[in-house]
C-alpha cells in the first residue's frame, strides 16, 4: 500500500541540497574535536581565500589528518566544541570569509561547511550573487 503515486526520481540538485541540509543538521548537533595551535587558538588554515577551522569527528579522524601532515609523532592538543558553536560563534570571530572543514585528510575527503547563507550567520556569509 502506498500513500500516492510515485513522484519519480528526484532532481539531482534537490537531492544534493537535501543531503547537505541533513549533514549540516547532524554537524550542528555534534561535538567535534578542534586541534589547538601553538598559541592555544583553534587550528585553522587558509585555502582559496577562506579561513577554514579544522574539526574532526573523533580521535581516529584527527590521527589520519596528523599522519597526512607527517606529524603523527607530535602531541595534538584539542578542544571539544559543538558544531553549531563553531559555525555560529567562532566563524564570525575570524577575519574575512571563514567556514569549517570536517575530517580533512580522511579517505572520504571530508566535508566543507562554507561561509554561505544557511550555514554561517548571514552577517558573515559570502554573497554568491543570489544563488541558493
mmCIF file of C-alpha atoms in Angstrom:
data_model
loop_
_atom_site.group_PDB
_atom_site.id
_atom_site.type_symbol
_atom_site.label_atom_id
_atom_site.label_comp_id
_atom_site.label_asym_id
_atom_site.label_seq_id
_atom_site.Cartn_x
_atom_site.Cartn_y
_atom_site.Cartn_z
ATOM 1 C CA UNK A 1 0.000 0.000 0.000
ATOM 2 C CA UNK A 2 1.355 3.439 -0.913
ATOM 3 C CA UNK A 3 0.479 6.982 0.055
ATOM 4 C CA UNK A 4 0.070 8.103 -3.524
ATOM 5 C CA UNK A 5 1.693 7.938 -6.909
ATOM 6 C CA UNK A 6 5.449 7.535 -7.081
ATOM 7 C CA UNK A 7 6.860 11.030 -7.723
ATOM 8 C CA UNK A 8 9.674 9.542 -9.803
ATOM 9 C CA UNK A 9 13.321 10.347 -9.410
ATOM 10 C CA UNK A 10 14.279 13.492 -7.528
ATOM 11 C CA UNK A 11 16.020 16.299 -9.329
ATOM 12 C CA UNK A 12 19.736 15.722 -8.572
ATOM 13 C CA UNK A 13 20.196 19.310 -7.331
ATOM 14 C CA UNK A 14 17.224 18.999 -4.967
ATOM 15 C CA UNK A 15 18.552 15.676 -3.687
ATOM 16 C CA UNK A 16 22.048 17.138 -3.138
ATOM 17 C CA UNK A 17 20.650 20.154 -1.261
ATOM 18 C CA UNK A 18 18.568 17.858 0.933
ATOM 19 C CA UNK A 19 21.543 15.600 1.643
ATOM 20 C CA UNK A 20 23.703 18.613 2.594
ATOM 21 C CA UNK A 21 20.940 20.014 4.841
ATOM 22 C CA UNK A 22 20.746 16.686 6.693
ATOM 23 C CA UNK A 23 24.542 16.575 7.052
ATOM 24 C CA UNK A 24 24.628 20.194 8.266
ATOM 25 C CA UNK A 25 21.948 19.450 10.871
ATOM 26 C CA UNK A 26 23.900 16.444 12.136
ATOM 27 C CA UNK A 27 27.098 18.502 12.303
ATOM 28 C CA UNK A 28 25.412 21.338 14.200
ATOM 29 C CA UNK A 29 24.209 18.854 16.863
ATOM 30 C CA UNK A 30 27.542 17.002 17.165
ATOM 31 C CA UNK A 31 30.529 17.607 19.392
ATOM 32 C CA UNK A 32 33.701 17.657 17.298
ATOM 33 C CA UNK A 33 37.405 17.866 18.094
ATOM 34 C CA UNK A 34 39.283 21.011 17.073
ATOM 35 C CA UNK A 35 43.073 20.967 17.420
ATOM 36 C CA UNK A 36 44.716 23.949 19.069
ATOM 37 C CA UNK A 37 47.673 25.773 17.555
ATOM 38 C CA UNK A 38 50.837 26.751 19.462
ATOM 39 C CA UNK A 39 49.078 29.901 20.743
ATOM 40 C CA UNK A 40 46.093 27.932 22.090
ATOM 41 C CA UNK A 41 43.737 29.136 19.338
ATOM 42 C CA UNK A 42 41.542 26.853 17.244
ATOM 43 C CA UNK A 43 43.679 25.428 14.451
ATOM 44 C CA UNK A 44 42.721 26.746 11.039
ATOM 45 C CA UNK A 45 44.140 27.009 7.545
ATOM 46 C CA UNK A 46 43.728 29.417 4.643
ATOM 47 C CA UNK A 47 42.637 27.916 1.342
ATOM 48 C CA UNK A 48 41.175 29.737 -1.636
ATOM 49 C CA UNK A 49 40.693 32.990 0.268
ATOM 50 C CA UNK A 50 38.718 31.276 3.047
ATOM 51 C CA UNK A 51 39.896 30.587 6.599
ATOM 52 C CA UNK A 52 38.862 27.010 7.462
ATOM 53 C CA UNK A 53 38.577 25.877 11.078
ATOM 54 C CA UNK A 54 39.681 22.244 11.024
ATOM 55 C CA UNK A 55 37.409 19.941 13.021
ATOM 56 C CA UNK A 56 37.365 16.170 13.389
ATOM 57 C CA UNK A 57 34.583 13.750 14.208
ATOM 58 C CA UNK A 58 36.779 11.694 16.545
ATOM 59 C CA UNK A 59 40.383 10.993 17.579
ATOM 60 C CA UNK A 60 40.807 8.454 14.761
ATOM 61 C CA UNK A 61 39.955 11.106 12.155
ATOM 62 C CA UNK A 62 42.382 13.547 13.803
ATOM 63 C CA UNK A 63 45.073 10.836 13.732
ATOM 64 C CA UNK A 64 44.536 10.307 9.981
ATOM 65 C CA UNK A 65 44.984 14.058 9.487
ATOM 66 C CA UNK A 66 48.172 14.058 11.582
ATOM 67 C CA UNK A 67 49.605 11.212 9.508
ATOM 68 C CA UNK A 68 48.683 13.002 6.258
ATOM 69 C CA UNK A 69 50.571 16.078 7.502
ATOM 70 C CA UNK A 70 53.585 13.988 8.522
ATOM 71 C CA UNK A 71 53.022 14.993 12.154
ATOM 72 C CA UNK A 72 51.805 11.743 13.681
ATOM 73 C CA UNK A 73 54.580 11.761 16.276
ATOM 74 C CA UNK A 74 53.666 15.043 17.939
ATOM 75 C CA UNK A 75 51.139 15.656 20.714
ATOM 76 C CA UNK A 76 47.880 17.117 19.323
ATOM 77 C CA UNK A 77 46.030 19.178 21.914
ATOM 78 C CA UNK A 78 42.388 19.690 21.034
ATOM 79 C CA UNK A 79 39.152 21.129 22.346
ATOM 80 C CA UNK A 80 35.713 19.543 22.038
ATOM 81 C CA UNK A 81 33.247 22.019 20.531
ATOM 82 C CA UNK A 82 29.641 21.721 19.386
ATOM 83 C CA UNK A 83 29.368 22.129 15.594
ATOM 84 C CA UNK A 84 26.728 24.843 15.982
ATOM 85 C CA UNK A 85 29.076 26.834 18.206
ATOM 86 C CA UNK A 86 31.824 26.647 15.585
ATOM 87 C CA UNK A 87 29.517 27.924 12.851
ATOM 88 C CA UNK A 88 27.525 30.484 14.843
ATOM 89 C CA UNK A 89 30.103 31.837 17.313
ATOM 90 C CA UNK A 90 33.650 31.017 16.218
ATOM 91 C CA UNK A 91 33.384 31.643 12.452
ATOM 92 C CA UNK A 92 32.149 35.244 12.957
ATOM 93 C CA UNK A 93 35.200 35.954 15.157
ATOM 94 C CA UNK A 94 37.620 35.243 12.316
ATOM 95 C CA UNK A 95 38.668 37.987 9.893
ATOM 96 C CA UNK A 96 37.280 37.576 6.378
ATOM 97 C CA UNK A 97 35.333 34.628 5.000
ATOM 98 C CA UNK A 98 35.536 31.527 7.197
ATOM 99 C CA UNK A 99 33.993 28.081 7.363
ATOM 100 C CA UNK A 100 34.608 24.659 8.874
ATOM 101 C CA UNK A 101 36.431 21.709 7.297
ATOM 102 C CA UNK A 102 35.322 18.435 8.901
ATOM 103 C CA UNK A 103 37.659 15.413 8.768
ATOM 104 C CA UNK A 104 40.193 16.890 6.345
ATOM 105 C CA UNK A 105 42.631 14.231 5.164
ATOM 106 C CA UNK A 106 40.135 11.395 5.501
ATOM 107 C CA UNK A 107 39.791 8.751 2.813
ATOM 108 C CA UNK A 108 36.338 10.149 2.008
ATOM 109 C CA UNK A 109 37.790 13.654 1.614
ATOM 110 C CA UNK A 110 35.923 15.246 4.494
ATOM 111 C CA UNK A 111 33.127 17.813 4.327
ATOM 112 C CA UNK A 112 33.273 21.580 3.926
ATOM 113 C CA UNK A 113 30.766 23.875 5.608
ATOM 114 C CA UNK A 114 31.394 27.066 3.600
ATOM 115 C CA UNK A 115 30.733 30.683 4.595
ATOM 116 C CA UNK A 116 27.367 30.952 2.849
ATOM 117 C CA UNK A 117 23.833 31.875 3.932
ATOM 118 C CA UNK A 118 22.186 28.961 5.683
ATOM 119 C CA UNK A 119 25.482 27.605 7.000
ATOM 120 C CA UNK A 120 27.046 30.550 8.863
ATOM 121 C CA UNK A 121 25.318 33.673 10.216
ATOM 122 C CA UNK A 122 24.080 35.951 7.420
ATOM 123 C CA UNK A 123 26.282 38.836 8.626
ATOM 124 C CA UNK A 124 29.466 36.881 7.772
ATOM 125 C CA UNK A 125 28.211 34.898 4.797
ATOM 126 C CA UNK A 126 29.747 35.407 1.371
ATOM 127 C CA UNK A 127 27.277 36.685 -1.212
ATOM 128 C CA UNK A 128 27.017 34.217 -4.085
ATOM 129 C CA UNK A 129 25.129 36.593 -6.324
ATOM 130 C CA UNK A 130 21.659 35.348 -5.458
ATOM 131 C CA UNK A 131 22.446 31.645 -5.942
ATOM 132 C CA UNK A 132 20.768 29.387 -3.401
#
